[in-house]
Coordinates of C-alpha atoms and ligand atoms in Angstrom, one line a residue:
X1 CA 12.6 9.9 -15.7
X2 CA 9.3 7.9 -15.8
X3 CA 6.7 8.5 -13.1
X4 CA 5.6 5.9 -10.5
X5 CA 2.6 6.6 -8.3
X6 CA 1.0 4.8 -5.4
X7 CA -1.9 5.6 -3.2
X8 CA -1.8 4.4 0.4
X9 CA -4.9 3.6 2.4
X10 CA -5.2 5.8 5.4
X11 CA -6.6 3.2 7.8
X12 CA -4.7 1.1 10.4
X13 CA -1.0 0.5 11.0
X14 CA 1.6 -1.0 8.7
X15 CA 2.3 -4.7 9.1
X16 CA 5.2 -6.8 8.0
X17 CA 3.1 -7.8 4.8
X18 CA 2.8 -4.2 3.8
X19 CA 6.5 -3.6 4.6
X20 CA 8.0 -6.5 2.7
X21 CA 5.3 -6.7 0.0
X22 CA 5.2 -3.1 -0.9
X23 CA 6.8 -0.3 1.1
X24 CA 10.4 -1.7 1.0
X25 CA 10.1 -1.7 -2.8
X26 CA 8.8 1.9 -2.8
X27 CA 11.8 2.9 -0.7
X28 CA 14.2 1.2 -3.2
X29 CA 12.8 2.8 -6.4
X30 CA 12.9 6.4 -5.2
X31 CA 16.1 7.1 -7.0
X32 CA 15.1 5.4 -10.3
X33 CA 11.7 7.0 -10.8
X34 CA 9.9 10.3 -10.4
X35 CA 7.8 9.1 -7.4
X36 CA 4.5 10.2 -6.1
X37 CA 3.2 8.6 -2.9
X38 CA 0.0 9.9 -1.4
X39 CA -2.3 9.1 1.5
X40 CA -5.8 8.4 0.0
X41 CA -7.8 10.2 2.7
X42 CA -10.7 11.0 0.3
X43 CA -11.2 7.4 -0.5
X44 CA -11.5 6.5 3.2
X45 CA -14.6 8.8 3.4
X46 CA -16.8 6.1 1.7
X47 CA -17.1 4.5 5.2
X48 CA -17.7 7.8 7.1
X49 CA -14.9 7.8 9.6
X50 CA -15.6 10.0 12.7
X51 CA -14.1 13.5 12.1
X52 CA -12.1 13.1 15.4
X53 CA -10.3 10.1 13.9
X54 CA -10.0 11.2 10.3
X55 CA -6.8 13.4 10.7
X56 CA -5.2 11.1 13.3
X57 CA -5.3 8.1 10.9
X58 CA -3.7 10.1 8.2
X59 CA -1.0 11.3 10.6
X60 CA -0.3 7.8 11.8
X61 CA 0.1 6.3 8.4
X62 CA 2.2 9.2 7.1
X63 CA 4.6 8.9 10.1
X64 CA 4.9 5.2 9.6
X65 CA 5.7 5.5 5.9
X66 CA 8.3 8.2 6.6
X67 CA 9.9 6.2 9.4
X68 CA 10.1 3.2 7.2
X69 CA 12.1 5.1 4.5
X70 CA 9.9 7.1 2.2
X71 CA 12.1 10.2 1.6
X72 CA 10.4 13.5 1.0
X73 CA 13.6 14.9 -0.6
X74 CA 13.3 12.3 -3.3
X75 CA 9.6 11.6 -3.6
X76 CA 6.5 13.8 -3.6
X77 CA 4.7 12.6 -0.5
X78 CA 1.3 14.3 -0.1
X79 CA -2.2 14.1 1.1
X80 CA -4.9 13.4 -1.5
X81 CA -7.3 16.0 -0.3
X82 CA -4.5 18.7 -0.6
X83 CA -4.7 18.4 -4.3
X84 CA -8.0 19.8 -5.6
X85 CA -7.0 19.1 -9.2
X86 CA -7.7 15.4 -8.4
X87 CA -11.3 16.3 -7.7
X88 CA -11.7 18.4 -10.8
X89 CA -10.4 15.5 -12.9
X90 CA -12.7 13.2 -11.0
X91 CA -15.8 15.2 -12.2
X92 CA -14.6 15.2 -15.8
X93 CA -13.8 11.4 -15.8
X94 CA -17.2 10.7 -14.2
X95 CA -18.8 12.0 -17.4
X96 CA -17.1 9.1 -19.3
X97 CA -17.4 6.4 -16.7
X98 CA -20.5 4.3 -17.3
X99 CA -22.6 3.2 -14.3
X100 CA -22.9 -0.3 -15.7
X101 CA -19.2 -0.9 -15.7
X102 CA -18.8 0.5 -12.3
X103 CA -21.6 -1.7 -10.9
X104 CA -19.7 -4.7 -12.3
X105 CA -16.5 -3.9 -10.4
X106 CA -15.6 -6.8 -8.1
X107 CA -14.7 -4.6 -5.2
X108 CA -18.0 -2.6 -5.5
X109 CA -20.0 -5.8 -5.5
X110 CA -18.2 -7.1 -2.5
X111 CA -18.7 -3.8 -0.5
X112 CA -22.5 -3.9 -1.4
X113 CA -22.7 -7.4 0.0
X114 CA -20.8 -6.5 3.1
X115 CA -22.6 -3.1 3.8
X116 CA -25.9 -3.1 2.0
X117 CA -27.0 0.0 4.1
X118 CA -24.2 2.2 2.8
X119 CA -24.1 2.0 -1.0
X120 CA -23.2 5.6 -1.7
X121 CA -22.2 7.1 -5.0
X122 CA -18.7 7.6 -3.8
X123 CA -18.3 3.9 -3.4
X124 CA -19.6 3.3 -6.9
X125 CA -17.2 5.8 -8.4
X126 CA -14.2 4.8 -6.2
X127 CA -12.4 3.5 -9.3
X128 CA -13.0 6.9 -11.0
X129 CA -11.3 8.7 -8.1
X130 CA -8.5 6.3 -8.2
X131 CA -8.1 6.8 -12.0
X132 CA -8.0 10.6 -11.3
X133 CA -5.2 10.0 -8.7
X134 CA -3.2 8.3 -11.4
X135 CA -4.0 10.2 -14.5
X136 CA -3.6 13.6 -12.9
X137 CA 0.1 13.0 -12.9
X138 CA 0.1 11.2 -16.2
X139 CA 1.9 8.3 -14.4
X140 CA 3.2 5.4 -16.4
X141 CA 3.7 3.0 -13.5
X142 CA 1.4 2.1 -10.6
X143 CA 2.6 -0.8 -8.3
X144 CA -0.6 -2.6 -7.3
X145 CA -1.5 -6.0 -5.7
X146 CA -4.0 -8.4 -7.2
X147 CA -7.0 -6.7 -5.4
X148 CA -6.3 -3.4 -7.2
X149 CA -5.6 -4.7 -10.7
X150 CA -9.2 -4.2 -12.0
X151 CA -9.1 -0.6 -10.8
X152 CA -5.9 0.0 -12.6
X153 CA -7.4 -1.6 -15.8
X154 CA -10.3 0.9 -15.4
X155 CA -7.8 3.8 -15.2
X156 CA -6.5 2.6 -18.6
X157 CA -10.0 2.4 -20.0
X158 CA -10.7 6.0 -18.9
X159 CA -7.4 7.2 -20.3
X160 CA -8.1 5.6 -23.6
X161 CA -11.7 6.8 -23.7
X162 CA -10.7 10.4 -22.9
X163 CA -7.9 10.4 -25.5
X164 CA -10.3 9.0 -28.0
X165 CA -13.2 11.3 -27.3
X166 CA -11.1 14.4 -27.5
X167 CA -8.7 13.3 -30.1
X168 CA -5.5 14.1 -28.1
X169 CA -3.0 11.8 -26.4
X170 CA -3.3 13.6 -23.0
X171 CA -3.0 10.5 -20.9
X172 CA -0.6 7.5 -21.1
X173 CA -2.1 4.2 -20.1
X174 CA -0.7 3.3 -16.6
X175 CA 0.8 -0.1 -16.2
X176 CA 1.3 -2.3 -13.1
X177 CA 4.8 -2.0 -11.9
X178 CA 5.9 -5.4 -10.8
X179 CA 9.0 -5.4 -8.7
X180 CA 12.1 -7.5 -9.3
X181 CA 11.6 -11.0 -7.9
X182 CA 7.9 -10.7 -8.4
X183 CA 5.1 -10.4 -5.9
X184 CA 6.0 -11.8 -2.6
X185 CA 3.5 -13.1 0.0
X186 CA 4.3 -12.6 3.6
X187 CA 2.4 -15.3 5.6
X188 CA 0.5 -14.8 8.8
X189 CA 1.4 -16.7 11.9
X190 CA -2.0 -18.5 12.3
X191 CA -1.3 -20.9 9.5
X192 CA -3.9 -19.3 7.3
X193 CA -1.9 -17.9 4.4
X194 CA -1.4 -14.1 4.0
X195 CA -0.7 -11.6 6.7
X196 CA -3.3 -8.9 6.5
X197 CA -5.2 -6.3 8.6
X198 CA -8.5 -7.9 8.2
X199 CA -7.2 -11.4 9.0
X200 CA -6.2 -10.2 12.5
X201 CA -2.8 -12.0 12.2
X202 CA -0.6 -9.0 11.6
X203 CA 2.7 -8.1 13.2
X204 CA 2.9 -4.3 13.1
X205 CA 5.9 -2.1 12.7
X206 CA 4.4 -0.2 15.6
X207 CA 4.1 -3.3 17.9
X208 CA 6.3 -3.2 21.0
X209 CA 8.8 -6.0 22.0
X210 CA 6.3 -7.7 24.3
X211 CA 3.5 -7.8 21.8
X212 CA 5.7 -9.1 19.0
X213 CA 7.2 -11.8 21.2
X214 CA 3.7 -12.8 22.4
X215 CA 2.4 -13.0 18.8
X216 CA 5.3 -15.0 17.5
X217 CA 5.3 -17.4 20.5
X218 CA 1.7 -18.1 19.8
X219 CA 2.2 -19.0 16.2
X220 CA 0.7 -22.2 15.1
X221 CA 3.0 -25.2 14.8
X222 CA 2.7 -29.0 14.5
X223 CA 4.1 -31.9 16.5
X224 CA 7.4 -31.8 14.7
X225 CA 9.2 -33.8 12.0
X226 CA 9.6 -37.5 12.7
X227 CA 11.8 -38.5 9.7
X228 CA 14.9 -36.8 8.5
X229 CA 14.4 -34.5 5.5
X230 CA 10.6 -34.7 5.6
X231 CA 8.6 -32.2 3.6
X232 CA 7.7 -29.1 5.6
X233 CA 4.0 -28.4 6.3
X234 CA 2.8 -25.0 5.5
X235 CA 2.6 -23.7 9.1
X236 CA 6.2 -24.4 9.6
X237 CA 7.3 -23.2 6.1
X238 CA 5.6 -19.9 7.1
X239 CA 7.9 -19.5 10.1
X240 CA 10.9 -20.1 7.8
X241 CA 9.6 -17.6 5.3
X242 CA 9.5 -14.9 8.0
X243 CA 12.8 -16.0 9.4
X244 CA 14.4 -15.6 5.9
X245 CA 13.0 -12.0 5.8
X246 CA 14.5 -10.8 9.1
X247 CA 17.3 -13.2 10.1
X248 CA 20.8 -13.8 8.9
X249 CA 21.6 -16.7 6.5
X250 CA 23.5 -18.5 9.3
X251 CA 20.3 -18.5 11.4
X252 CA 18.2 -19.8 8.6
X253 CA 20.8 -22.5 7.8
X254 CA 21.0 -23.5 11.5
X255 CA 17.3 -24.0 11.9
X256 CA 17.0 -25.7 8.5
X257 CA 19.6 -28.2 9.6
X258 CA 17.7 -28.7 12.8
X259 CA 14.6 -29.4 10.9
X260 CA 16.2 -31.8 8.6
X261 CA 17.7 -33.9 11.4
X262 CA 14.5 -33.7 13.4
X263 CA 16.1 -32.0 16.4
X264 CA 14.3 -28.7 15.9
X265 CA 12.7 -27.1 19.0
X266 CA 10.0 -24.7 17.8
X267 CA 10.3 -22.7 21.1
X268 CA 13.9 -21.9 20.1
X269 CA 13.0 -21.1 16.5
X270 CA 10.2 -18.8 17.7
X271 CA 12.4 -17.0 20.2
X272 CA 15.0 -16.3 17.6
X273 CA 12.3 -15.2 15.1
X274 CA 10.8 -12.8 17.7
X275 CA 14.2 -11.4 18.5
X276 CA 15.1 -10.8 14.9
X277 CA 11.8 -9.2 14.0
X278 CA 12.2 -6.9 17.0
X279 CA 15.8 -6.0 15.9
X280 CA 14.4 -4.9 12.5
X281 CA 11.2 -3.2 13.7
X282 CA 12.0 -1.5 17.0
X283 CA 14.3 1.1 15.5
X284 CA 11.5 1.9 13.0
X285 CA 9.0 2.2 15.9
X286 CA 11.3 4.7 17.6
X287 CA 11.4 6.8 14.4
X288 CA 7.6 6.6 14.1
X289 CA 7.2 8.0 17.5
X290 CA 9.7 10.8 16.9
X291 CA 8.2 11.7 13.6
X292 CA 4.6 11.6 14.9
X293 CA 5.5 14.0 17.7
X294 CA 7.3 16.4 15.4
X295 CA 4.4 18.5 14.0
X296 CA 6.8 21.1 12.5
X297 CA 8.6 18.4 10.4
X298 CA 5.3 16.8 9.3
X299 CA 3.9 20.1 8.3
X300 CA 7.0 20.8 6.2
X301 CA 6.9 17.4 4.5
X302 CA 3.2 17.8 3.7
X303 CA 3.6 21.3 2.4
X304 CA 6.5 20.4 0.1
X305 CA 4.6 17.3 -1.1
X306 CA 1.5 19.4 -1.8
X307 CA 3.5 21.9 -3.8
X308 CA 5.2 19.2 -6.0
X309 CA 1.9 17.3 -6.5
X310 CA 0.0 20.4 -7.4
X311 CA 2.6 21.6 -9.9
X312 CA 2.4 18.3 -11.7
X313 CA -1.4 18.1 -11.5
X314 CA -2.1 21.6 -12.7
X315 CA 0.2 21.1 -15.7
X316 CA -2.0 18.0 -16.6
X317 CA -5.2 20.0 -16.0
X318 CA -4.2 22.7 -18.4
X319 CA -4.1 20.1 -21.2
X320 CA -7.3 18.5 -19.9
X321 CA -9.3 21.7 -19.8
X322 CA -8.0 22.7 -23.2
X323 CA -8.9 19.3 -24.7
X324 CA -12.4 19.5 -23.2
X325 CA -13.0 22.9 -24.5
X326 CA -12.8 25.3 -21.6
X327 CA -11.8 28.7 -22.7
X328 CA -11.1 32.0 -20.9
X329 CA -13.6 34.8 -21.5
Ligands
ADP401 P1 -4.2 -5.5 4.1 O1 -4.3 -6.8 3.3 O2 -3.6 -5.7 5.4 O3 -5.5 -4.7 4.1 P2 -3.5 -3.7 2.0 O4 -4.4 -4.4 1.1 O5 -3.8 -2.3 2.5 O6 -3.2 -4.6 3.3 O7 -2.0 -3.7 1.3 C1 -1.3 -2.5 1.0 C2 -0.1 -3.1 0.2 O8 0.7 -4.1 0.9 C3 -0.5 -3.8 -1.1 O9 0.5 -3.4 -2.1 C4 -0.4 -5.2 -0.8 O10 -0.1 -6.0 -2.0 C5 0.7 -5.3 0.2 N1 0.5 -6.5 1.1 C6 -0.4 -6.6 2.1 N2 -0.4 -7.7 2.7 C7 0.7 -8.4 2.2 C8 1.3 -9.7 2.4 N3 0.8 -10.5 3.4 N4 2.3 -10.1 1.6 C9 2.7 -9.3 0.7 N5 2.3 -8.1 0.4 C10 1.2 -7.6 1.1
LIG402 N1 -7.4 1.8 -3.8 C1 -6.1 1.6 -3.2 C2 -6.1 0.6 -2.1 O1 -7.2 0.3 -1.6 C3 -5.5 2.9 -2.8 C4 -5.4 3.9 -3.9 C5 -6.2 5.0 -4.0 C6 -4.5 3.8 -5.0 N2 -5.7 5.7 -5.2 C7 -4.7 5.0 -5.7 C8 -3.5 2.9 -5.3 C9 -4.0 5.2 -6.9 C10 -2.8 3.2 -6.5 C11 -3.0 4.3 -7.3 O2 -5.1 0.1 -1.7

């Protein structure tokens, strides 16, 4: 079985974009691949979260991923900082990562621009840590969105460089796993394209009914179609895109017809959309709460994930240490 790996940011809650764009696919592939999913808590330290919040954010995001269907019986689900082999590989890969290429990374340049007062070395070597996450399991497949493609390319560069330098094929070159149907974009409700945490337009799996209804009812619309079968402006198409994700085909057909014959009432469409989002997310929210409050369960999940991840990582590190030339006295 081939190995798939994905790192999950430990900040914020999961929104419908994360769910439909990534997580739902992770859930589906758990039987087909040897899966490693981890919470990237070390990566989050570049921004110096307060120690009181650090653990809580990991716990929240872990509970949300488990509630939404990641299965610890099938996949290794672990916390990055629980696997010291990642840090060991990070040190070794840093020796063959050139500062020039790190400084040219798009995400690094962007962060420097946004936070000129916190240009720390961890930020510069962020892609090296990410490459270590991947290469430590010799993963063949890593599902990433556009913003992480350059980091994945750098992981390939370091794999190739290491293999070349030590004359051994220790690491495969990890490829982007693109899911069936291609990348999908979940729109926001403010008419401005993609749903995203930083866009402030997210509907979260953790939102309650009132919050979801309020957000959907406030969605941007236009003054309505005036001629039968007119082309749909983006803001309205966005509502339909969401409707297709959460509603039945009958519901979609019903409102499409209403649009086509100009009798659509956006209030009705929004009410239906809000109700169908709630129908999908509220049971997940209930599970999130149950899991979050079950420390015994979480501790079992994390321990078993750690064990599986360390077994795989230490097998790789044996090969790496041998290749580099470490020997026992
Ligand atoms: P955000 O944009 O809210 O910060 P992340 O960048 O942390 O979200 O995304 C984590 C995963 O969710 C990535 O794989 C990304 O491609 C996916 N994702 C995020 N937003 C969307 C969206 N609106 N549509 C589809 N996929 C998305
Ligand atoms: N950098 C990724 C992000 O911001 C998270 C991440 C860390 C990751 N390590 C990884 C993703 C390894 C894939 C593989 O979303």
